[in-house]
Short mmCIF file of C-alpha atoms and ligand atoms in Angstrom, two decimals:
data_model
loop_
_atom_site.label_atom_id
_atom_site.label_comp_id
_atom_site.label_asym_id
_atom_site.label_seq_id
_atom_site.Cartn_x
_atom_site.Cartn_y
_atom_site.Cartn_z
CA MET A 1 -3.72 11.39 -15.64
CA ASP A 2 -5.90 12.18 -18.61
CA SER A 3 -9.33 10.55 -19.03
CA THR A 4 -9.49 10.72 -22.85
CA ARG A 5 -8.14 7.22 -23.54
CA LEU A 6 -10.31 5.83 -20.78
CA ALA A 7 -13.46 7.44 -22.21
CA THR A 8 -12.58 6.06 -25.66
CA ALA A 9 -12.04 2.56 -24.25
CA PHE A 10 -15.33 2.79 -22.34
CA SER A 11 -17.22 3.78 -25.50
CA ALA A 12 -15.56 1.04 -27.54
CA ALA A 13 -16.44 -1.62 -24.95
CA PHE A 14 -19.98 -0.53 -24.07
CA ALA A 15 -21.15 1.58 -27.04
CA ALA A 16 -22.14 4.41 -24.68
CA GLN A 17 -20.61 7.43 -22.97
CA PRO A 18 -19.45 7.27 -19.33
CA ALA A 19 -21.64 9.13 -16.82
CA GLY A 20 -18.62 10.06 -14.70
CA PHE A 21 -15.12 9.25 -13.47
CA VAL A 22 -13.63 8.35 -10.10
CA ARG A 23 -10.02 7.97 -9.01
CA ALA A 24 -8.01 6.46 -6.15
CA PRO A 25 -4.23 6.81 -5.70
CA GLY A 26 -1.51 4.33 -4.83
CA ARG A 27 0.52 5.01 -1.71
CA VAL A 28 4.02 4.96 -0.34
CA ASN A 29 4.76 4.42 3.32
CA LEU A 30 7.57 6.70 4.56
CA ILE A 31 8.05 4.72 7.78
CA GLY A 32 6.07 2.34 10.01
CA GLU A 33 6.40 -1.03 8.27
CA HIS A 34 4.69 -4.22 9.45
CA THR A 35 3.09 -2.12 12.19
CA ASP A 36 -0.44 -1.80 10.78
CA TYR A 37 -1.60 -5.30 11.70
CA ASN A 38 -0.02 -4.79 15.13
CA ASP A 39 -2.45 -1.92 15.79
CA GLY A 40 0.50 0.49 15.52
CA PHE A 41 1.52 3.58 13.55
CA CYS A 42 2.37 4.22 9.89
CA LEU A 43 3.35 7.37 8.01
CA PRO A 44 2.06 7.07 4.43
CA MET A 45 1.25 9.51 1.69
CA ALA A 46 -0.67 9.02 -1.55
CA ILE A 47 1.44 9.07 -4.73
CA GLU A 48 0.83 10.75 -8.07
CA ARG A 49 -0.21 7.46 -9.65
CA GLU A 50 -3.73 6.14 -9.51
CA VAL A 51 -6.51 3.88 -10.71
CA ARG A 52 -9.20 5.76 -12.61
CA ILE A 53 -12.62 4.33 -13.49
CA ALA A 54 -15.19 5.53 -16.01
CA TRP A 55 -18.67 4.42 -14.99
CA ALA A 56 -22.26 4.48 -16.25
CA PRO A 57 -25.42 3.06 -14.66
CA ARG A 58 -27.34 0.14 -16.19
CA ALA A 59 -31.04 -0.70 -15.99
CA ASP A 60 -30.40 -4.29 -14.81
CA ALA A 61 -28.45 -5.82 -11.91
CA THR A 62 -25.39 -6.68 -14.00
CA VAL A 63 -21.86 -5.29 -13.74
CA ARG A 64 -19.51 -5.30 -16.72
CA VAL A 65 -15.89 -4.26 -16.17
CA GLY A 66 -12.87 -3.85 -18.42
CA SER A 67 -9.32 -2.56 -17.85
CA LEU A 68 -6.85 -0.93 -20.23
CA GLN A 69 -4.21 -3.13 -18.57
CA GLN A 70 -6.12 -6.39 -19.19
CA GLN A 71 -7.81 -8.25 -22.06
CA GLY A 72 -11.57 -8.62 -22.34
CA VAL A 73 -14.59 -7.54 -20.34
CA VAL A 74 -15.75 -9.48 -17.25
CA THR A 75 -19.51 -9.64 -16.59
CA PHE A 76 -21.22 -10.67 -13.34
CA ALA A 77 -24.67 -10.49 -11.76
CA LEU A 78 -25.35 -8.74 -8.44
CA SER A 79 -27.52 -11.53 -7.07
CA GLY A 80 -26.51 -14.10 -4.45
CA ALA A 81 -22.87 -15.00 -3.95
CA ILE A 82 -20.71 -13.53 -6.72
CA ALA A 83 -18.46 -16.30 -8.06
CA LYS A 84 -14.72 -15.71 -8.20
CA ALA A 85 -12.85 -16.05 -11.49
CA THR A 86 -12.18 -19.55 -12.77
CA ALA A 87 -9.85 -18.40 -15.57
CA PRO A 88 -6.51 -16.90 -14.35
CA ALA A 89 -6.86 -14.15 -17.01
CA GLU A 90 -9.99 -12.87 -15.22
CA ARG A 91 -8.57 -12.91 -11.69
CA TRP A 92 -7.91 -9.16 -11.70
CA ALA A 93 -11.68 -8.60 -11.75
CA ASP A 94 -11.99 -10.41 -8.40
CA TYR A 95 -10.99 -7.11 -6.76
CA VAL A 96 -14.04 -5.52 -8.40
CA LYS A 97 -16.35 -8.45 -7.63
CA GLY A 98 -15.11 -8.52 -4.04
CA CYS A 99 -15.99 -4.86 -3.54
CA ALA A 100 -19.50 -5.41 -4.92
CA GLN A 101 -19.97 -8.49 -2.73
CA ILE A 102 -18.75 -6.75 0.43
CA LEU A 103 -20.93 -3.67 -0.21
CA ILE A 104 -23.98 -5.92 -0.61
CA GLU A 105 -23.11 -7.87 2.53
CA ALA A 106 -22.85 -4.55 4.40
CA GLY A 107 -26.47 -3.88 3.37
CA HIS A 108 -25.95 -1.38 0.56
CA ALA A 109 -28.24 -1.45 -2.49
CA VAL A 110 -25.67 -1.80 -5.26
CA LYS A 111 -27.03 -1.21 -8.75
CA GLY A 112 -25.87 -2.56 -12.10
CA CYS A 113 -23.27 -0.54 -14.01
CA ASP A 114 -20.63 -0.57 -16.72
CA LEU A 115 -17.07 0.16 -15.55
CA PHE A 116 -13.87 0.67 -17.49
CA LEU A 117 -10.64 1.33 -15.64
CA THR A 118 -7.03 2.20 -16.15
CA GLY A 119 -4.11 2.65 -13.80
CA ASP A 120 -0.50 3.78 -13.71
CA VAL A 121 0.30 2.33 -10.30
CA PRO A 122 2.71 -0.50 -11.22
CA LEU A 123 1.08 -3.87 -10.46
CA GLY A 124 2.54 -5.94 -7.66
CA SER A 125 5.43 -3.62 -6.75
CA GLY A 126 4.18 -2.64 -3.30
CA LEU A 127 2.65 0.74 -4.19
CA SER A 128 -0.81 -0.70 -3.60
CA SER A 129 -2.40 -0.92 -7.01
CA SER A 130 -4.79 -3.41 -5.41
CA ALA A 131 -5.99 -0.95 -2.75
CA ALA A 132 -6.26 1.79 -5.38
CA LEU A 133 -8.41 -0.57 -7.46
CA GLU A 134 -10.64 -1.47 -4.50
CA VAL A 135 -11.13 2.09 -3.29
CA ALA A 136 -11.79 3.36 -6.83
CA THR A 137 -14.23 0.48 -7.42
CA ILE A 138 -16.21 1.29 -4.28
CA HIS A 139 -16.40 4.94 -5.35
CA ALA A 140 -17.60 3.90 -8.80
CA LEU A 141 -20.22 1.48 -7.43
CA CYS A 142 -21.41 4.17 -5.00
CA ALA A 143 -21.62 6.77 -7.76
CA ALA A 144 -23.59 4.41 -10.00
CA SER A 145 -25.89 3.36 -7.14
CA GLY A 146 -26.54 6.79 -5.61
CA LEU A 147 -24.76 5.86 -2.37
CA THR A 148 -22.58 8.05 -0.16
CA ILE A 149 -20.08 6.33 2.16
CA ASP A 150 -17.41 8.10 4.21
CA GLY A 151 -13.71 7.61 3.42
CA THR A 152 -12.82 5.55 6.50
CA THR A 153 -15.70 3.15 5.89
CA ILE A 154 -14.71 2.83 2.23
CA ALA A 155 -11.21 1.89 3.37
CA ARG A 156 -12.56 -0.77 5.74
CA LEU A 157 -14.83 -2.19 3.02
CA GLY A 158 -11.92 -2.31 0.56
CA GLN A 159 -9.74 -4.08 3.10
CA ARG A 160 -12.54 -6.56 3.79
CA ALA A 161 -12.86 -7.26 0.05
CA GLU A 162 -9.12 -8.00 -0.15
CA ASN A 163 -9.11 -10.09 3.07
CA ARG A 164 -12.27 -12.08 2.60
CA TYR A 165 -12.91 -12.19 -1.14
CA VAL A 166 -9.50 -11.99 -2.82
CA GLY A 167 -7.90 -13.76 0.14
CA THR A 168 -4.92 -11.52 0.97
CA ASN A 169 -4.50 -10.89 4.69
CA CYS A 170 -3.46 -7.20 4.41
CA GLY A 171 -3.78 -4.55 7.15
CA ILE A 172 -5.65 -1.24 6.78
CA LEU A 173 -2.65 0.89 5.71
CA ASP A 174 -3.12 0.63 1.95
CA GLN A 175 -6.84 1.26 1.68
CA LEU A 176 -6.94 4.00 4.32
CA SER A 177 -4.06 5.84 2.61
CA SER A 178 -5.71 5.65 -0.80
CA SER A 179 -9.10 6.61 0.54
CA CYS A 180 -8.27 9.41 2.98
CA ALA A 181 -4.94 10.95 1.93
CA VAL A 182 -4.55 14.71 1.94
CA ALA A 183 -2.85 16.47 -1.00
CA GLY A 184 0.62 17.77 -0.20
CA GLN A 185 0.78 15.94 3.15
CA ALA A 186 2.04 12.75 4.72
CA MET A 187 -0.19 11.34 7.48
CA LEU A 188 0.45 9.76 10.83
CA MET A 189 -1.94 6.83 10.81
CA ASP A 190 -3.02 5.25 14.07
CA CYS A 191 -4.08 1.79 12.94
CA ARG A 192 -5.98 1.20 16.18
CA THR A 193 -8.29 4.20 15.98
CA LEU A 194 -7.85 4.84 12.22
CA ALA A 195 -7.17 8.48 13.13
CA LEU A 196 -5.09 10.35 10.53
CA THR A 197 -3.05 13.41 11.35
CA PRO A 198 -1.57 15.13 8.30
CA ALA A 199 1.70 17.05 8.16
CA PRO A 200 3.58 18.40 5.13
CA LEU A 201 7.06 17.19 4.17
CA PRO A 202 9.86 19.50 5.33
CA ALA A 203 10.70 22.26 2.85
CA GLY A 204 13.32 21.42 0.25
CA VAL A 205 13.06 17.63 0.28
CA SER A 206 11.43 15.21 -2.16
CA ILE A 207 10.30 11.61 -2.04
CA VAL A 208 11.91 9.23 -4.55
CA ILE A 209 10.46 5.74 -5.04
CA ALA A 210 12.67 3.07 -6.62
CA ASP A 211 11.14 -0.16 -7.86
CA THR A 212 13.74 -2.94 -7.68
CA GLY A 213 11.91 -4.88 -10.38
CA LYS A 214 12.00 -7.89 -8.07
CA ARG A 215 8.51 -9.28 -7.69
CA ARG A 216 7.50 -10.82 -4.42
CA GLY A 217 7.22 -14.51 -5.23
CA LEU A 218 6.16 -16.59 -2.25
CA VAL A 219 5.50 -13.54 -0.17
CA ASP A 220 2.04 -14.36 1.01
CA SER A 221 3.33 -17.27 3.07
CA ALA A 222 6.24 -15.26 4.51
CA TYR A 223 3.92 -12.31 5.23
CA ASN A 224 1.43 -14.56 7.00
CA GLU A 225 4.28 -16.16 8.93
CA ARG A 226 5.45 -12.72 10.18
CA ARG A 227 1.90 -11.87 11.18
CA ALA A 228 1.57 -15.13 13.06
CA GLN A 229 4.88 -14.49 14.83
CA CYS A 230 3.69 -11.04 15.92
CA GLU A 231 0.39 -12.46 17.14
CA ALA A 232 2.18 -15.20 19.04
CA GLY A 233 4.52 -12.59 20.55
CA ALA A 234 1.58 -10.47 21.69
CA LYS A 235 -0.09 -13.52 23.20
CA ALA A 236 3.05 -14.53 25.07
CA LEU A 237 3.25 -10.98 26.43
CA GLY A 238 -0.40 -11.00 27.50
CA VAL A 239 -1.60 -8.18 25.22
CA SER A 240 -3.95 -8.12 22.23
CA HIS A 241 -1.43 -6.37 19.95
CA LEU A 242 2.27 -5.47 20.01
CA ARG A 243 1.19 -1.83 20.02
CA ASP A 244 0.77 -2.24 23.78
CA VAL A 245 4.29 -3.49 24.45
CA SER A 246 7.41 -1.52 25.44
CA MET A 247 11.07 -2.43 24.89
CA HIS A 248 11.34 -2.95 28.61
CA GLY A 249 8.39 -5.36 28.49
CA LEU A 250 10.15 -7.33 25.75
CA TRP A 251 13.32 -7.48 27.79
CA GLN A 252 11.44 -8.70 30.84
CA ALA A 253 9.65 -11.38 28.83
CA ALA A 254 12.98 -12.54 27.38
CA GLN A 255 14.49 -12.73 30.89
CA ALA A 256 11.51 -14.71 32.13
CA GLY A 257 11.79 -17.11 29.20
CA THR A 258 8.33 -16.33 27.82
CA LEU A 259 9.83 -15.05 24.54
CA ASP A 260 12.52 -16.93 22.63
CA ALA A 261 15.32 -15.12 20.82
CA ALA A 262 13.72 -15.32 17.36
CA ALA A 263 10.32 -14.06 18.54
CA ARG A 264 12.04 -11.29 20.48
CA ARG A 265 13.78 -9.99 17.35
CA ARG A 266 10.49 -9.85 15.45
CA CYS A 267 8.76 -8.04 18.31
CA GLU A 268 11.68 -5.64 18.78
CA HIS A 269 11.32 -4.42 15.22
CA VAL A 270 7.61 -3.71 15.68
CA VAL A 271 8.01 -1.97 19.03
CA ALA A 272 10.96 0.14 17.84
CA GLU A 273 9.26 0.90 14.52
CA ASN A 274 6.17 2.26 16.30
CA GLY A 275 8.45 4.56 18.29
CA ARG A 276 10.35 5.62 15.17
CA THR A 277 7.11 6.39 13.33
CA VAL A 278 5.80 8.66 16.05
CA ALA A 279 9.24 10.30 16.18
CA ALA A 280 9.24 10.70 12.39
CA PHE A 281 5.94 12.52 12.61
CA ALA A 282 7.48 14.87 15.17
CA CYS A 283 10.30 15.46 12.65
CA LEU A 284 7.70 16.45 10.04
CA ARG A 285 6.12 18.84 12.51
CA ALA A 286 9.55 20.32 13.33
CA GLY A 287 10.62 20.44 9.68
CA ASP A 288 13.66 18.31 10.53
CA ALA A 289 14.45 16.39 7.34
CA VAL A 290 17.86 15.15 8.55
CA ALA A 291 16.43 13.42 11.63
CA LEU A 292 13.59 12.00 9.53
CA GLY A 293 16.13 10.50 7.13
CA GLU A 294 18.04 8.89 10.00
CA LEU A 295 14.86 7.24 11.27
CA MET A 296 14.19 5.87 7.78
CA ASP A 297 17.71 4.38 7.70
CA GLN A 298 17.18 2.75 11.10
CA SER A 299 13.86 1.33 9.96
CA HIS A 300 15.55 -0.43 7.06
CA THR A 301 18.25 -1.87 9.29
CA ASP A 302 15.67 -3.46 11.60
CA LEU A 303 13.57 -4.72 8.69
CA ARG A 304 16.73 -6.37 7.35
CA ASP A 305 18.26 -7.74 10.55
CA LYS A 306 15.39 -8.24 12.98
CA PHE A 307 12.23 -8.65 10.92
CA GLU A 308 14.10 -10.22 7.97
CA VAL A 309 11.85 -9.10 5.15
CA THR A 310 14.41 -7.48 2.84
CA CYS A 311 16.30 -9.15 -0.02
CA ALA A 312 19.53 -8.52 -1.94
CA GLU A 313 17.79 -6.17 -4.38
CA LEU A 314 16.19 -4.01 -1.66
CA ASP A 315 19.39 -3.90 0.38
CA GLY A 316 21.36 -3.07 -2.78
CA MET A 317 19.02 -0.27 -3.86
CA VAL A 318 19.17 1.28 -0.37
CA ALA A 319 22.97 0.96 -0.19
CA ILE A 320 23.40 2.70 -3.55
CA ALA A 321 20.92 5.45 -2.64
CA ARG A 322 22.83 6.29 0.53
CA THR A 323 26.06 6.91 -1.41
CA LEU A 324 24.44 9.53 -3.68
CA PRO A 325 24.48 13.31 -3.08
CA GLY A 326 21.39 14.75 -1.39
CA CYS A 327 20.13 11.46 0.10
CA LEU A 328 19.00 11.96 3.71
CA GLY A 329 17.59 8.46 4.25
CA SER A 330 16.51 5.36 2.36
CA ARG A 331 14.56 2.23 3.22
CA MET A 332 12.45 -0.56 1.80
CA THR A 333 8.74 0.25 1.73
CA GLY A 334 5.75 -2.12 1.63
CA ALA A 335 5.73 -5.73 2.76
CA GLY A 336 9.28 -6.45 1.58
CA PHE A 337 10.93 -9.41 -0.20
CA GLY A 338 11.01 -7.24 -3.34
CA GLY A 339 9.10 -4.22 -4.55
CA CYS A 340 10.18 -0.66 -3.83
CA THR A 341 12.42 1.52 -1.71
CA VAL A 342 11.61 5.07 -0.61
CA SER A 343 14.29 7.73 -0.23
CA LEU A 344 14.24 11.21 1.23
CA VAL A 345 16.31 13.44 -1.07
CA ARG A 346 17.11 17.15 -1.21
CA THR A 347 14.87 18.52 -3.96
CA GLY A 348 17.72 20.10 -5.92
CA ASP A 349 19.53 16.76 -6.05
CA ALA A 350 16.43 14.63 -6.76
CA PRO A 351 16.60 14.46 -10.61
CA ALA A 352 20.30 13.48 -10.63
CA PHE A 353 19.72 11.13 -7.70
CA ALA A 354 16.92 9.35 -9.56
CA ALA A 355 18.96 8.94 -12.75
CA GLU A 356 22.13 7.80 -10.99
CA LEU A 357 20.28 5.40 -8.67
CA GLU A 358 18.69 3.68 -11.63
CA ARG A 359 21.96 3.55 -13.58
CA ARG A 360 24.02 2.09 -10.73
CA TYR A 361 21.32 -0.40 -9.76
CA ARG A 362 21.19 -1.71 -13.34
CA VAL A 363 24.94 -2.29 -13.19
CA ALA A 364 24.71 -4.07 -9.83
CA PHE A 365 21.60 -6.12 -10.72
CA PRO A 366 21.69 -6.64 -14.51
CA ALA A 367 18.82 -9.15 -14.44
CA MET A 368 16.39 -6.58 -12.97
CA THR A 369 14.42 -3.79 -14.65
CA PRO A 370 14.21 -0.95 -12.12
CA ALA A 371 11.97 2.13 -12.30
CA VAL A 372 12.53 5.31 -10.32
CA TYR A 373 9.87 7.95 -9.66
CA VAL A 374 10.02 11.32 -7.94
CA THR A 375 6.54 11.90 -6.47
CA GLY A 376 4.58 14.54 -4.62
CA ALA A 377 1.81 13.75 -2.13
CA ALA A 378 -1.50 13.32 -3.99
CA ALA A 379 -5.06 13.74 -2.74
CA GLY A 380 -7.11 10.77 -1.55
CA ALA A 381 -9.79 9.08 -3.64
CA GLY A 382 -12.95 10.70 -4.95
CA ARG A 383 -15.20 11.55 -7.87
CA LEU A 384 -13.79 13.77 -10.62
P1 ADP B 401 0.20 -4.18 -5.29
O1 ADP B 401 -1.02 -3.85 -4.51
O2 ADP B 401 1.45 -4.08 -4.50
O3 ADP B 401 0.32 -3.44 -6.58
P2 ADP B 401 -1.11 -6.75 -5.43
O4 ADP B 401 -0.63 -8.09 -5.83
O5 ADP B 401 -1.67 -6.59 -4.07
O6 ADP B 401 0.11 -5.73 -5.67
O7 ADP B 401 -2.22 -6.26 -6.45
C1 ADP B 401 -1.98 -6.26 -7.85
C2 ADP B 401 -3.20 -6.79 -8.58
O8 ADP B 401 -4.25 -5.80 -8.57
C3 ADP B 401 -2.95 -7.04 -10.04
O9 ADP B 401 -2.37 -8.32 -10.26
C4 ADP B 401 -4.35 -6.96 -10.62
O10 ADP B 401 -5.06 -8.16 -10.38
C5 ADP B 401 -5.00 -5.87 -9.77
N1 ADP B 401 -4.91 -4.56 -10.46
C6 ADP B 401 -4.32 -3.43 -9.99
N2 ADP B 401 -4.42 -2.41 -10.88
C7 ADP B 401 -5.09 -2.90 -11.95
C8 ADP B 401 -5.49 -2.36 -13.21
N3 ADP B 401 -5.19 -1.11 -13.56
N4 ADP B 401 -6.18 -3.17 -14.06
C9 ADP B 401 -6.46 -4.44 -13.70
N5 ADP B 401 -6.09 -5.02 -12.56
C10 ADP B 401 -5.41 -4.27 -11.68
MG1 MG B 402 -1.76 -4.91 -2.81
#
């Protein structure tokens, strides 16, 4: 991404030059879905799409923020409780306000600044434009305030802003990926300890993301319902999180009648997915792209049949992908109900795969506008 347009927009909005730039990437999760809030494992990497912010300090305790993707500039004061947007057109800035509020609540001396941002992470498609915005915002506020905060803490603060201020009950996956990703590597993420262990993709394979164009409508309620079902399952099994459960434990609980059939299916996905994610990381270490692809396929099947968070568009995109040359595995990625799929494709086949996937999906789902991206693994957030 080039900062020229951003610098021009900053100057036009604030009649001054930016003092610096920060960036934070979106992310794609290769495997380990709906495991983060169960204290389990994920295998994300940062993508080559990001939110970038131009910043400059101010002499007062005011923040002004604009976005190339939105109209107008939003202004707020850094004193007391920062009020959320009343106008729907200003709601995007709640991510920025939330980060300021959470930093202040954590005891940091946040100073006034002017911020102008842009992003090429598609909004609302499950590639975490919101986490990219939060993590970039915290970097910008830190830069303008002379603060230094480590990457894991930035991720936690960003998650807290989204949970408490914006009001979305997301896990740590998105913010930790954006904040701490390593260039050229995927990362095994332990969502209990927040430990990240990087490993490169096997040689000769590429990651292809396909946006179905289907936007998650009433997802928040379905997402919260799945979370509640997992929490109830853990409680019935006498553990704090499903991370601590085995397939045998699930079977025993079902025999004893402590887990009904529906709850068991939800829990089975989470328990199996944790196992698959650890196995997928071993595949990365061994350079075994074929086995990794098979695990991705299995993940999708469970997300469809046991966790029930796919939809016709996601299932269709995955089915088409698997018929194309060079595809080793394909699955939905993100919360589900719409958004994107991720496919593991032999690098030589990737350009034709991407073009043909988009073409065939358009034929199968004429009402949708898909977008297909081949992406490398980008670096985590930081100052430029
Ligand atoms: P996702 O994180 O999957 O992209 P979310 O619904 O969680 O979807 O977050 C998308 C929201 O984040 C947007 O509706 C907008 O409010 C905010 N956002 C993300 N990127 C930008 C941007 N470049 N400019 C303004 N707002 C943005
Ligand atoms: Mg989001």
